[in-house]
Amino acid sequence: MSDVPPSGPLYVTRPDLPSLDEFIPYLREIWRSKILTNGGPFHQKFEEELSKYLGVRYIALFTNATIGLVTALQALRITGEVITTPYSFVATAHSLIWNGIKPVFVDVDPVTFNLDPAKIEAAITPQTTAIMPVHCYGHPCDVDRIQAIADTYGLKVIYDAAHAFGVKCHCGSVLTHGDLSVLSFHATKVFTTFEGGAIICGNDKIRQRINYLKNFGFADEVTVVAPGINGKMSEFNAALGLLQLKGVDRALARRQAIDARYRTLLAQVRGLRCLLPTGETVSNHAYFPILVQPDYPLSRDDLYDKFRGRNVLVRRYFYPLISEFPMYRGLPSAASSNLPNASRLSRQVLCLPIYPALTDDEVDRVVDILLTE
Ligand code: T4K
């Protein structure tokens, strides 16, 4: 490995933006039309193009994924208890609390980091109405087993698909599974509109309800059919999304190359484990998590400090677990004895930089830090 001198900071992720020159004509159009929001022409076109690109039936654009999750739960009238994962970003469980729903945490699979289907049934009670799994790091959940459980017990399934833009499983887009899936287009995501998100839906009636709910519940100028919220994506974000679609395949290909380079360089390092490749599925390489195991010379947190000391801003996604935050830790399902895999992974994980602009030399610089004392 070459002795690469430290340069500027390396972030865990960086947005992949089109050139400003390419965006200017879109801005001119917004300035000309003066249509800024409320389902304008860019919004409509972006929904159409995005549905085609992702291979899904209906899309409802949102201001962000968190409001998307809150609205998805409202759209399906979910109440009572919802089974979910503790190994995620807090927004997953917060969306339940915002709807007055009790999260019930179930442990994750130690290989996929996703909700373990084998442990779901034991957590179902008469109050359970839905399952909210997360395709963590863009890795598809075991969608068939989760659906079978949902069918047996009459539960809805809402996927937090914040990480899963463009991900395909054994039967096409992973976003077509469950009743609804929710994407995030935040600045840190594979595909960004600065802030943004979307609900993916296969049912026309539910789509209609989602569209009412994201617009205060208005069905027309004088009719309010539900206590909706303001979840509408602006024309600015939608126009950016349209432009971003043009470059997304190139960005995904570069992410794949970085992922492959890390895997090759880290294959023989004692004490480090990479998340398994997704096999027959198509990944989006949204994150590059490694597990720092006991036989690595440094603890995960010492390694984190070492990276930070060298200006590489790695992140511990997801530490602490959601179930460890004050508003959740009193729940019986939040006990660490109930979540041994999630607890262990959360204390071993470190997400390395991965984004299209990351050069091979920069990947080598990251790997050097892992290899040298
Ligand atoms: N469900 C799941 C499973 C999620 O992971 C998320 C969000 C959601 C739901 C909710 O989605 P949204 O409502 O946000 O659409 C970030 C993001 O804020 C959050 O969207 C994301 N997950 C979460 C995993 O990460 P932070 O606090 O780690 O981000 P921050 O500001 O520290 O940024 C990380 C790095 O990214 C920075 O070091 C540099 C780079 N960055 C960040 C921003 C904001 C940029 O280069 N440019 C930027 O504008 O939360």
XYZ file of C-alpha atoms and ligand atoms in Angstrom:
423
model
C 0.000 0.000 0.000
C 1.436 3.393 -0.955
C 2.262 5.957 1.722
C -0.465 8.444 0.815
C -0.059 11.754 2.661
C -3.190 12.959 4.484
C -5.112 15.584 2.501
C -8.476 17.324 3.096
C -11.258 15.699 5.122
C -12.962 12.599 3.831
C -16.624 12.399 4.757
C -18.705 9.275 5.219
C -20.864 10.452 2.345
C -21.027 13.392 -0.073
C -23.895 14.325 -2.371
C -23.415 13.704 -6.071
C -24.686 16.864 -7.749
C -25.080 17.784 -11.414
C -23.238 20.888 -12.603
C -24.856 24.180 -11.670
C -24.926 25.096 -15.376
C -27.169 22.108 -16.035
C -29.535 23.192 -13.264
C -29.851 26.831 -14.363
C -32.399 26.159 -17.166
C -34.625 24.344 -14.653
C -34.398 27.328 -12.287
C -35.184 29.725 -15.140
C -38.317 27.733 -15.861
C -39.440 27.954 -12.217
C -38.729 31.704 -12.169
C -40.640 32.113 -15.410
C -43.726 30.113 -14.414
C -43.744 31.280 -10.758
C -45.124 27.876 -9.836
C -43.094 27.016 -6.763
C -44.974 24.161 -5.109
C -48.366 22.415 -4.644
C -47.921 19.743 -7.298
C -46.544 21.856 -10.148
C -45.192 20.621 -13.491
C -41.747 19.525 -12.237
C -43.382 17.627 -9.383
C -45.669 15.806 -11.800
C -42.880 15.021 -14.273
C -40.526 13.827 -11.534
C -43.175 11.446 -10.175
C -43.667 9.989 -13.659
C -39.968 9.631 -14.494
C -39.096 8.269 -11.094
C -41.811 5.602 -11.245
C -40.417 4.491 -14.591
C -36.830 4.502 -13.402
C -37.597 2.556 -10.227
C -40.042 0.165 -11.890
C -42.882 0.880 -9.473
C -46.551 1.672 -9.964
C -47.231 4.854 -7.989
C -45.044 7.387 -6.267
C -46.043 10.230 -3.969
C -43.221 12.714 -3.488
C -42.596 14.145 -0.020
C -40.579 16.855 1.710
C -38.556 14.145 3.452
C -38.774 10.478 4.419
C -39.728 11.167 8.032
C -42.954 12.911 7.028
C -43.358 10.125 4.457
C -43.225 7.481 7.204
C -45.622 9.411 9.443
C -48.024 9.755 6.516
C -47.679 6.124 5.419
C -48.815 5.004 8.875
C -51.748 7.436 8.704
C -52.669 6.292 5.216
C -53.059 2.689 6.371
C -54.696 3.779 9.674
C -52.111 1.891 11.711
C -52.691 1.891 15.495
C -51.654 -0.062 18.584
C -48.277 -1.772 18.276
C -45.874 -2.010 15.357
C -42.944 -4.415 15.176
C -39.756 -2.727 14.071
C -35.973 -2.817 14.235
C -33.803 -1.030 16.801
C -30.930 -0.988 14.296
C -31.839 2.076 12.249
C -31.921 5.861 12.236
C -34.212 7.290 14.928
C -36.739 8.526 12.346
C -37.995 4.945 11.914
C -39.341 4.670 15.462
C -40.084 8.390 15.831
C -42.644 8.064 13.033
C -44.513 5.559 15.201
C -44.447 7.785 18.291
C -45.769 10.710 16.214
C -48.793 8.532 15.452
C -49.298 7.419 19.067
C -48.161 3.892 18.161
C -46.047 1.725 20.464
C -42.850 0.450 18.824
C -42.034 -3.178 19.612
C -38.368 -3.888 18.931
C -37.309 -7.222 17.498
C -33.678 -8.259 17.060
C -31.851 -8.216 13.739
C -30.147 -10.950 11.760
C -26.391 -10.803 12.448
C -25.518 -11.277 8.773
C -27.940 -8.899 7.028
C -28.435 -6.379 9.903
C -32.162 -6.490 9.026
C -35.157 -7.475 11.155
C -34.887 -11.229 11.815
C -38.087 -12.852 10.472
C -37.572 -15.845 12.783
C -38.119 -13.558 15.790
C -41.143 -11.591 14.599
C -43.932 -14.019 15.497
C -43.008 -14.150 19.184
C -43.468 -10.361 19.383
C -46.996 -10.305 17.893
C -49.796 -9.470 20.356
C -53.519 -8.722 19.841
C -52.505 -5.022 19.551
C -50.060 -5.584 16.693
C -51.271 -4.054 13.449
C -48.147 -3.787 11.304
C -44.471 -4.537 10.750
C -42.051 -1.740 9.869
C -38.769 -3.285 8.690
C -35.813 -1.298 7.305
C -33.716 -2.321 4.293
C -30.650 -1.391 6.304
C -27.763 0.057 4.235
C -29.903 -0.766 1.168
C -29.645 -4.505 1.863
C -33.036 -6.111 1.040
C -34.981 -7.596 3.938
C -36.274 -11.144 3.688
C -39.397 -9.780 2.001
C -41.033 -13.154 1.324
C -40.839 -14.386 4.908
C -42.004 -11.051 6.272
C -44.984 -11.040 3.900
C -45.887 -14.622 4.857
C -45.982 -13.632 8.548
C -48.011 -10.503 7.746
C -50.509 -12.574 5.742
C -50.861 -15.156 8.502
C -51.601 -12.557 11.179
C -53.424 -9.977 9.034
C -50.738 -7.312 9.479
C -49.718 -4.447 7.196
C -46.087 -4.023 6.142
C -44.504 -0.603 5.708
C -40.879 -0.702 4.632
C -38.582 2.070 5.718
C -36.697 2.047 2.418
C -34.775 5.264 3.142
C -31.540 3.528 2.051
C -32.967 1.439 -0.779
C -33.096 3.705 -3.844
C -32.659 1.516 -6.938
C -32.223 -1.721 -4.982
C -33.484 -4.881 -6.635
C -34.189 -8.225 -4.996
C -34.931 -11.627 -6.568
C -38.112 -10.325 -8.265
C -37.336 -6.777 -9.350
C -37.510 -3.541 -7.356
C -37.449 -4.201 -3.629
C -39.783 -1.205 -3.310
C -42.744 -3.183 -4.643
C -42.896 -5.317 -1.490
C -45.169 -4.729 1.473
C -48.103 -2.340 1.464
C -45.955 0.785 1.241
C -42.266 1.680 1.034
C -40.718 5.014 1.956
C -37.592 6.424 0.293
C -35.341 9.264 1.466
C -33.689 11.754 -0.881
C -31.772 13.538 1.883
C -28.365 15.081 1.103
C -26.598 12.032 2.557
C -28.433 9.533 0.365
C -27.513 7.767 -2.883
C -30.024 9.934 -4.735
C -30.701 13.400 -3.378
C -33.061 16.322 -3.890
C -31.363 18.174 -0.942
C -34.296 17.207 1.308
C -36.947 14.880 -0.050
C -38.599 11.521 0.064
C -41.347 9.426 -1.475
C -43.949 6.819 -0.671
C -44.099 3.916 -3.111
C -47.512 2.372 -3.434
C -49.208 -0.250 -5.601
C -52.815 0.589 -4.781
C -54.683 3.461 -6.427
C -57.052 4.107 -3.493
C -54.212 4.273 -0.965
C -52.262 6.514 -3.305
C -55.232 8.874 -3.423
C -55.406 8.954 0.380
C -51.647 9.607 0.620
C -52.002 12.519 -1.790
C -54.811 13.982 0.324
C -52.839 13.473 3.518
C -49.720 15.206 2.247
C -51.791 18.259 1.249
C -53.593 18.988 4.572
C -56.345 16.530 3.599
C -57.724 18.723 0.792
C -59.704 16.791 -1.823
C -60.682 20.035 -3.571
C -60.782 23.727 -2.778
C -63.540 23.401 -0.168
C -63.359 19.767 0.952
C -61.040 18.404 3.626
C -61.306 14.622 3.941
C -58.601 13.880 6.522
C -56.464 15.671 9.122
C -53.539 15.874 6.728
C -50.135 17.446 7.033
C -47.966 19.517 4.715
C -45.642 16.945 3.122
C -45.453 18.384 -0.387
C -42.173 18.463 -2.300
C -41.391 21.887 -3.818
C -40.741 22.525 -7.514
C -37.102 23.293 -6.727
C -36.520 19.852 -5.214
C -38.538 18.093 -7.920
C -36.591 19.836 -10.703
C -33.323 18.827 -9.069
C -34.606 15.269 -8.795
C -35.417 15.173 -12.499
C -31.924 16.318 -13.352
C -30.325 13.921 -10.864
C -32.028 10.980 -12.565
C -29.856 11.593 -15.637
C -26.661 10.882 -13.707
C -27.823 8.235 -11.263
C -26.598 5.158 -13.158
C -23.097 6.598 -13.451
C -23.122 7.390 -9.730
C -24.273 3.879 -8.827
C -21.558 2.341 -11.019
C -18.853 4.392 -9.277
C -20.218 3.323 -5.873
C -20.035 -0.300 -6.985
C -16.375 0.132 -8.003
C -15.509 1.679 -4.625
C -17.315 -1.130 -2.810
C -15.342 -3.711 -4.819
C -12.024 -1.946 -4.108
C -12.683 -1.903 -0.352
C -13.656 -5.574 -0.388
C -10.501 -6.600 -2.240
C -8.191 -4.546 -0.024
C -9.868 -5.598 3.219
C -10.395 -9.274 2.417
C -7.411 -10.517 4.418
C -7.502 -8.101 7.344
C -7.817 -9.973 10.617
C -10.628 -8.701 12.830
C -12.569 -6.761 10.176
C -15.731 -8.072 8.564
C -17.586 -6.460 5.648
C -21.345 -6.745 5.184
C -21.891 -9.663 2.800
C -22.463 -8.765 -0.866
C -26.116 -9.016 -1.794
C -25.696 -11.995 -4.162
C -28.451 -12.222 -6.748
C -29.804 -8.807 -5.828
C -28.771 -5.380 -7.183
C -27.293 -3.205 -4.465
C -26.935 0.569 -4.462
C -23.788 0.574 -2.258
C -25.314 3.306 -0.142
C -22.970 2.643 2.790
C -19.823 0.652 3.432
C -20.142 -0.712 6.981
C -17.359 -2.792 8.524
C -17.532 -4.703 11.788
C -14.553 -4.229 14.087
C -14.280 -7.543 15.899
C -12.452 -8.467 19.113
C -9.397 -9.820 17.283
C -8.723 -6.460 15.557
C -5.879 -4.604 17.345
C -8.095 -1.582 18.203
C -11.577 -1.286 19.665
C -14.229 0.168 17.379
C -14.176 3.469 19.264
C -10.360 3.720 19.246
C -10.450 3.100 15.516
C -13.145 5.777 15.155
C -10.874 8.235 17.024
C -7.899 7.226 14.895
C -9.860 7.951 11.713
C -11.062 11.293 13.062
C -7.483 12.183 14.032
C -6.546 11.652 10.385
C -9.416 13.731 9.062
C -11.531 10.781 7.891
C -15.010 11.400 9.263
C -16.300 7.847 9.536
C -19.631 7.298 11.300
C -21.058 4.730 13.707
C -24.367 4.166 11.917
C -26.272 2.925 13.959
C -24.984 3.623 17.431
C -26.582 4.006 19.900
C -29.474 1.732 19.005
C -32.860 3.446 18.764
C -33.965 1.345 21.732
C -31.225 2.961 23.855
C -32.506 6.517 23.487
C -34.415 7.904 26.511
C -37.871 7.888 24.903
C -37.578 4.161 24.037
C -35.404 2.487 26.654
C -38.245 1.967 29.133
C -40.109 -0.311 26.713
C -39.908 -4.025 27.617
C -38.791 -4.840 24.043
C -35.900 -2.345 24.354
C -34.013 -4.505 26.861
C -30.579 -5.367 25.485
C -31.194 -9.019 26.449
C -33.994 -8.958 23.824
C -31.689 -7.475 21.184
C -28.319 -9.235 21.472
C -27.376 -9.073 17.787
C -28.358 -5.444 17.347
C -26.500 -4.522 20.549
C -23.324 -6.249 19.379
C -23.432 -4.899 15.815
C -24.057 -1.383 17.052
C -20.858 -1.579 19.132
C -18.779 -3.016 16.295
C -19.927 -1.076 13.235
C -18.082 1.703 11.462
C -19.250 3.135 8.148
C -16.378 4.039 5.824
C -16.535 6.827 3.214
C -18.364 5.888 0.033
C -19.606 8.358 -2.577
C -19.068 8.819 -6.315
C -16.421 11.549 -6.036
C -14.218 9.428 -3.749
C -11.045 8.593 -5.706
C -9.159 5.300 -5.658
C -6.292 7.071 -3.867
C -8.705 8.224 -1.186
C -10.045 4.686 -0.755
C -6.419 3.562 -0.354
C -5.889 6.309 2.241
C -8.845 4.940 4.253
C -7.569 1.375 3.955
C -4.030 2.463 4.983
C -5.450 3.702 8.275
C -7.022 0.296 8.852
C -3.808 -1.563 8.002
C -1.209 0.515 9.845
C -0.589 0.526 13.617
N -35.122 6.058 7.917
C -33.813 5.758 7.846
C -33.418 4.325 7.907
C -32.861 6.764 7.689
O -31.539 6.464 7.625
C -33.290 8.102 7.608
C -32.339 9.178 7.476
C -34.678 8.364 7.668
C -35.561 7.313 7.821
C -35.225 9.755 7.564
O -34.956 10.327 6.279
P -35.117 11.914 6.072
O -36.318 12.382 6.843
O -33.829 12.552 6.514
O -35.339 12.038 4.573
C -28.059 11.700 8.381
C -29.267 12.241 7.680
O -29.688 13.504 8.191
C -30.429 11.321 7.666
O -31.229 11.691 6.545
C -30.009 9.871 7.479
N -31.100 8.952 7.565
C -28.990 9.494 8.530
C -28.524 8.068 8.398
O -27.861 10.337 8.389
P -26.466 12.732 10.144
O -26.779 13.519 11.344
O -25.551 11.588 10.288
O -25.932 13.642 8.936
P -24.719 14.644 8.931
O -25.245 16.020 8.798
O -23.788 14.355 10.074
O -24.008 14.246 7.561
C -23.150 13.126 7.424
C -22.067 13.481 6.421
O -22.662 13.715 5.156
C -21.306 14.757 6.754
O -20.159 14.464 7.509
C -20.948 15.329 5.413
C -21.997 14.784 4.487
N -22.987 15.826 4.133
C -24.088 16.035 4.919
C -25.000 17.002 4.591
C -26.222 17.242 5.434
C -22.764 16.598 3.024
O -21.733 16.415 2.362
N -23.673 17.542 2.673
C -24.793 17.784 3.408
O -25.613 18.658 3.043
O -27.893 12.246 9.634
